[in-house]
Short mmCIF file of C-alpha atoms in Angstrom, two decimals:
data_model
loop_
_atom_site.label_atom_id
_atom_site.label_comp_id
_atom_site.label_asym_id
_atom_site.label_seq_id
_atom_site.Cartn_x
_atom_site.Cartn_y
_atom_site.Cartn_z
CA UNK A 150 91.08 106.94 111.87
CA UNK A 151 90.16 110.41 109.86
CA UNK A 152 92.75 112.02 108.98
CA UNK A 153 92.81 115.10 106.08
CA UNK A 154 96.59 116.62 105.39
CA UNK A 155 97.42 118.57 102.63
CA UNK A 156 100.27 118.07 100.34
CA UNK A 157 102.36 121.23 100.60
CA UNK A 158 102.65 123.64 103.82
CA UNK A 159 103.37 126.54 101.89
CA UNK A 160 102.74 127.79 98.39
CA UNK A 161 103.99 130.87 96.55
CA UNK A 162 102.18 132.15 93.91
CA UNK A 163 102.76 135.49 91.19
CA UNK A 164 100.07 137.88 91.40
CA UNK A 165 97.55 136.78 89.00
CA UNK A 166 98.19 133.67 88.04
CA UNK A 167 95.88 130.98 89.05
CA UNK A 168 96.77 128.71 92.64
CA UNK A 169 95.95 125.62 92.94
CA UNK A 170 95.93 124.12 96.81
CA UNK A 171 95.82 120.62 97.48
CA UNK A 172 94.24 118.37 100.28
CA UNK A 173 94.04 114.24 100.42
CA UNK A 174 91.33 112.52 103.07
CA UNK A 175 91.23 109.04 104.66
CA UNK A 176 87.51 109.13 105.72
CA UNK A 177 85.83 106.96 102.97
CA UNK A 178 82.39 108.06 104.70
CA UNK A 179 83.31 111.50 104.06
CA UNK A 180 80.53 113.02 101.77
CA UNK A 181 80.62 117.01 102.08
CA UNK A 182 83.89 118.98 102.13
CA UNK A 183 84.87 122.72 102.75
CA UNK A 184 87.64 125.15 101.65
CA UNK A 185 88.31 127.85 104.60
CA UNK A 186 90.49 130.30 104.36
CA UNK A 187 92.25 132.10 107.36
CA UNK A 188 93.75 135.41 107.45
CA UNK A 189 96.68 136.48 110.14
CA UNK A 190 93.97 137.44 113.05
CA UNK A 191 90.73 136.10 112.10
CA UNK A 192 88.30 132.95 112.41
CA UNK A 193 88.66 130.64 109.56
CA UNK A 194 86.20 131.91 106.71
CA UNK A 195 83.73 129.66 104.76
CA UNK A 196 85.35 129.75 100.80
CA UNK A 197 83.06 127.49 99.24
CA UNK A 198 81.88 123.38 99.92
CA UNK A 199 81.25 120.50 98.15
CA UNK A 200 79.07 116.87 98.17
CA UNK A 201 80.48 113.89 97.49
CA UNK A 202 77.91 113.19 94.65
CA UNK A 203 79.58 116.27 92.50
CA UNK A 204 82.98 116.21 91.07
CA UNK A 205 83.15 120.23 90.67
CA UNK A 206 82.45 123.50 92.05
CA UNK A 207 82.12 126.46 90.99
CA UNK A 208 82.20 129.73 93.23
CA UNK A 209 83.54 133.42 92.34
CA UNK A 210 87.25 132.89 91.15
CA UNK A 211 87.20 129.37 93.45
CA UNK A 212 86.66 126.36 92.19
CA UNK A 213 86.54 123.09 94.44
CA UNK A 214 87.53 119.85 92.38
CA UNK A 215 86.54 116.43 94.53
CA UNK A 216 88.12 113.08 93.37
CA UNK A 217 86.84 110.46 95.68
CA UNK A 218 88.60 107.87 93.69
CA UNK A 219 91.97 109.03 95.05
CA UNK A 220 90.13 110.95 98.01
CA UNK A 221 91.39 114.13 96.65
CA UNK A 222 90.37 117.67 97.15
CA UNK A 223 91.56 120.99 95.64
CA UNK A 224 91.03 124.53 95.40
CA UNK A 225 91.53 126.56 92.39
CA UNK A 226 91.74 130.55 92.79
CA UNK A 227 91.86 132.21 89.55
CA UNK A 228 94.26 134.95 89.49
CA UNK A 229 95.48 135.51 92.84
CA UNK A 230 95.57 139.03 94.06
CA UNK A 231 97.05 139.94 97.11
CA UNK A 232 93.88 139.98 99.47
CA UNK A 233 94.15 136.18 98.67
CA UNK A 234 97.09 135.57 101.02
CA UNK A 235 95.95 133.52 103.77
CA UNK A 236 96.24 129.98 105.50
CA UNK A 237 93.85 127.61 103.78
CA UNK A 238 92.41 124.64 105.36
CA UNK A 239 90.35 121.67 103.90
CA UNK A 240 87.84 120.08 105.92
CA UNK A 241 85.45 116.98 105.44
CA UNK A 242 82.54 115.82 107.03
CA UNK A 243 81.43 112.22 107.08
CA UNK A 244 77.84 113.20 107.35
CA UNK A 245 76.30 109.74 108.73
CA UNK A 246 77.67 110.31 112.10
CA UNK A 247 74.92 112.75 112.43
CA UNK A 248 76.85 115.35 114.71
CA UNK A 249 79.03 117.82 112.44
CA UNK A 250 82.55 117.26 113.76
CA UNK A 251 84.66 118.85 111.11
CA UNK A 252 87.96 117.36 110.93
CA UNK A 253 90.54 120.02 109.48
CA UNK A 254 93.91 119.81 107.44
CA UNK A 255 96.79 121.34 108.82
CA UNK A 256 96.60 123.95 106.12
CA UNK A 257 98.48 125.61 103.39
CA UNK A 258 99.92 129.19 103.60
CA UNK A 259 99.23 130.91 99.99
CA UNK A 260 101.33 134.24 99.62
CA UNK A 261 101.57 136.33 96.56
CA UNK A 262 104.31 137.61 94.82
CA UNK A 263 103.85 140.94 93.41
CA UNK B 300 81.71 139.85 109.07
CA UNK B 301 81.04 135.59 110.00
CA UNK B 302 77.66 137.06 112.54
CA UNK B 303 79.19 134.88 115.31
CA UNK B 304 80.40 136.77 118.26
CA UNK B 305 83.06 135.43 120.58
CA UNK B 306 84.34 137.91 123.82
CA UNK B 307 86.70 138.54 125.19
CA UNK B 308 88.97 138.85 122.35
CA UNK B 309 92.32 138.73 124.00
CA UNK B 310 92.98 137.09 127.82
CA UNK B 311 95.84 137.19 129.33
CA UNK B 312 96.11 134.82 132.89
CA UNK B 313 97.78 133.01 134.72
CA UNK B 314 98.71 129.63 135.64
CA UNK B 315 96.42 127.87 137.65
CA UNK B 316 93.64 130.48 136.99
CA UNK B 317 89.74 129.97 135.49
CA UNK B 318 88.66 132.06 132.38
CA UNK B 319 85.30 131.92 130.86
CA UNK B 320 85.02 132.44 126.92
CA UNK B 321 81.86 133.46 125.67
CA UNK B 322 79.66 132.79 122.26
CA UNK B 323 76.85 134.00 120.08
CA UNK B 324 76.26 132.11 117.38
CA UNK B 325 74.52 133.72 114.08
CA UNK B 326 71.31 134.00 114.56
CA UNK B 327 68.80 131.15 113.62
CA UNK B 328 72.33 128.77 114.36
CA UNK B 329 71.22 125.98 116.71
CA UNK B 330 75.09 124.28 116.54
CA UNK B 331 77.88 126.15 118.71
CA UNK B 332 81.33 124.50 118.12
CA UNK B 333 84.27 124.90 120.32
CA UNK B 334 87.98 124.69 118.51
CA UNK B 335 91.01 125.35 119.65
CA UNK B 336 93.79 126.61 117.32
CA UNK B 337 97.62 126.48 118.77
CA UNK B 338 100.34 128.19 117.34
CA UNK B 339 101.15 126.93 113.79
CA UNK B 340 98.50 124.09 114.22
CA UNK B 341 95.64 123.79 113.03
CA UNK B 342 91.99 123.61 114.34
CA UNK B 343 91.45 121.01 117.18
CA UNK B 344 87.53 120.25 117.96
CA UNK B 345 86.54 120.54 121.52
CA UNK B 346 83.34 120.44 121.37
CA UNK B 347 79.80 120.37 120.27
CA UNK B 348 76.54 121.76 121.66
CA UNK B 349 73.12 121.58 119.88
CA UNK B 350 70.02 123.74 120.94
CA UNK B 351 71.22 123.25 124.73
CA UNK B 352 72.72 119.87 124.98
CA UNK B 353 75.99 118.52 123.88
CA UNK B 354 76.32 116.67 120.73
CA UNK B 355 79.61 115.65 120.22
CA UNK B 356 82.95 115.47 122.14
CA UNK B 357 86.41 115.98 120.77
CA UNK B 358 89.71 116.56 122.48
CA UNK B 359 88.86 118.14 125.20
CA UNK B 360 90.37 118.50 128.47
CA UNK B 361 88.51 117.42 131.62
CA UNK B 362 89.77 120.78 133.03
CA UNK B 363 87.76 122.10 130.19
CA UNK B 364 83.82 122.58 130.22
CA UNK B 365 80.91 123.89 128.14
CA UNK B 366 77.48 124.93 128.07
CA UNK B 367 74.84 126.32 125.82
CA UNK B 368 72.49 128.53 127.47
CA UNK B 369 68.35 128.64 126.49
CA UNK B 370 69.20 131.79 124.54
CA UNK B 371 72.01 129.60 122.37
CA UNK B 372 74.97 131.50 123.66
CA UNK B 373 77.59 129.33 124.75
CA UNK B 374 80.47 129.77 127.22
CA UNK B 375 83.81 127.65 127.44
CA UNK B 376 85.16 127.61 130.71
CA UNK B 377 88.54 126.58 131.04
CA UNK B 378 90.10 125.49 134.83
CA UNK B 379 93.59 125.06 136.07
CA UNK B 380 94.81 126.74 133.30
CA UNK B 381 98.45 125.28 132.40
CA UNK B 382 101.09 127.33 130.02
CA UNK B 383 100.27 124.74 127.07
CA UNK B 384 96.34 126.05 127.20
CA UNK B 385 97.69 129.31 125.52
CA UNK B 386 96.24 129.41 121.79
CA UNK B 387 93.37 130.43 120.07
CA UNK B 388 89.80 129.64 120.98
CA UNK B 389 87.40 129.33 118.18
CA UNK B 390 83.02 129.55 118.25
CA UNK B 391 81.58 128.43 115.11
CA UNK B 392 77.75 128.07 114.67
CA UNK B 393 75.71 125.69 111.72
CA UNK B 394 72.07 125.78 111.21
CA UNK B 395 70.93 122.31 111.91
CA UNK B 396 70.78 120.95 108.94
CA UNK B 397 73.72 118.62 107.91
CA UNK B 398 75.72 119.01 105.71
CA UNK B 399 76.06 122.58 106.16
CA UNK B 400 78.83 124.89 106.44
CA UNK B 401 80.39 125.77 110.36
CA UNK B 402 81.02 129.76 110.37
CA UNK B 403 83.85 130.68 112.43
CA UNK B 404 84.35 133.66 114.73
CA UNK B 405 87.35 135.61 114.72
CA UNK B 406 88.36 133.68 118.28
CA UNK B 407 89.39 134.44 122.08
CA UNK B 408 93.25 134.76 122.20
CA UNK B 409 94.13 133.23 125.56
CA UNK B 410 97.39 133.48 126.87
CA UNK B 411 98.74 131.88 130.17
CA UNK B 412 101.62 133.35 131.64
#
């Protein structure tokens, strides 16, 4: 069945360095992805997304890399500050079924070191 | 500020009781989601409703219901409510087009005592 985990629970990151979170899919009929990121007390929040027919993303200080070969997905955030801690959560949508029924990771908790 | 409304935004009940969560999705959004979010897990789909009739079915309880009114709020109606039902309850809306992003509200705390 689908199934989308990510590789590490919890990452810990100095302020301003770049973080890099990971996510692997099962879903080969997966074609569009999302990055969400969740902060103590709020809905998940739409970071940037990504088709299956691009390999890379761009957004401001994100940066989605997609490798279907391995069914791979990460996000990039260049120079963490602080108002990037948060529990981040891939998601992928096999878009053929027709109804959107994202299927989420269990998410990664970023914090920042200062 | 996600333009999707969910009230109340805390509920606290007890066992055995009916509660009613309620939706607005952003406006020109024809997709309401239901998700439910338990304590250090993460988001479980319910349920799907597009421009008034359901779409899609997750996990969802048979103690748990939906609807999407003409006006495209939504409500979530949950019966018989059992100490595990505690968690957060999460609207998102989508325009209809696929292959577009779900934006989340900030959710209906529900907790069953």
């Amino acid at each position: 069945g689908e199934s989308v985990g990510l590789h590490l629970p919890t990452l810990s990151v100095q302020e301003g360095d770049n973080s890099i979170i990971n996510c692997a899919y099962s879903n080969s009929a997966s074609d569009y992805f999302i990055w969400y990121k969740q902060e103590s007390g709020k809905g998940p929040q739409f970071i940037i997304d990504i088709r299956s027919n691009m390999d890379k993303r761009q957004g401001q200080r994100v940066t989605v890399l997609l490798n279907k070969t391995v069914k791979h997905l990460s996000l990039q955030i260049a120079a963490t500050q602080p108002g990037d801690s948060a529990v981040y959560f891939c998601a992928e949508i096999p878009i053929i079924q027709g109804a959107q029924k994202l299927v989420f990771g269990q998410g990664t908790r970023l914090t920042i070191n200062p | 500020d996600s333009g999707v409304t969910q009230t109340p935004k805390h509920l606290i009940t007890a066992t055995g009781q009916r509660v009613t969560l309620r939706c607005s999705p952003r406006s020109g959004d024809l997709s309401v989601y239901w998700y439910q979010q338990s304590l250090d897990q993460g988001l479980q789909f319910l349920i799907q409703y597009y421009n008034g009739e359901e779409r899609a079915k997750g996990n969802i309880l048979e103690r748990f219901s939906a609807q999407q009114f003409p006006d495209l709020h939504s409500e979530l109606n949950l019966s018989s409510l059992e100490l595990g039902d505690s968690a957060l309850y999460f609207c998102a809306s989508s325009v209809p087009a696929g292959g577009s992003p779900l934006h989340f509200g900030n959710g209906t705390r529900l907790t069953v005592t």
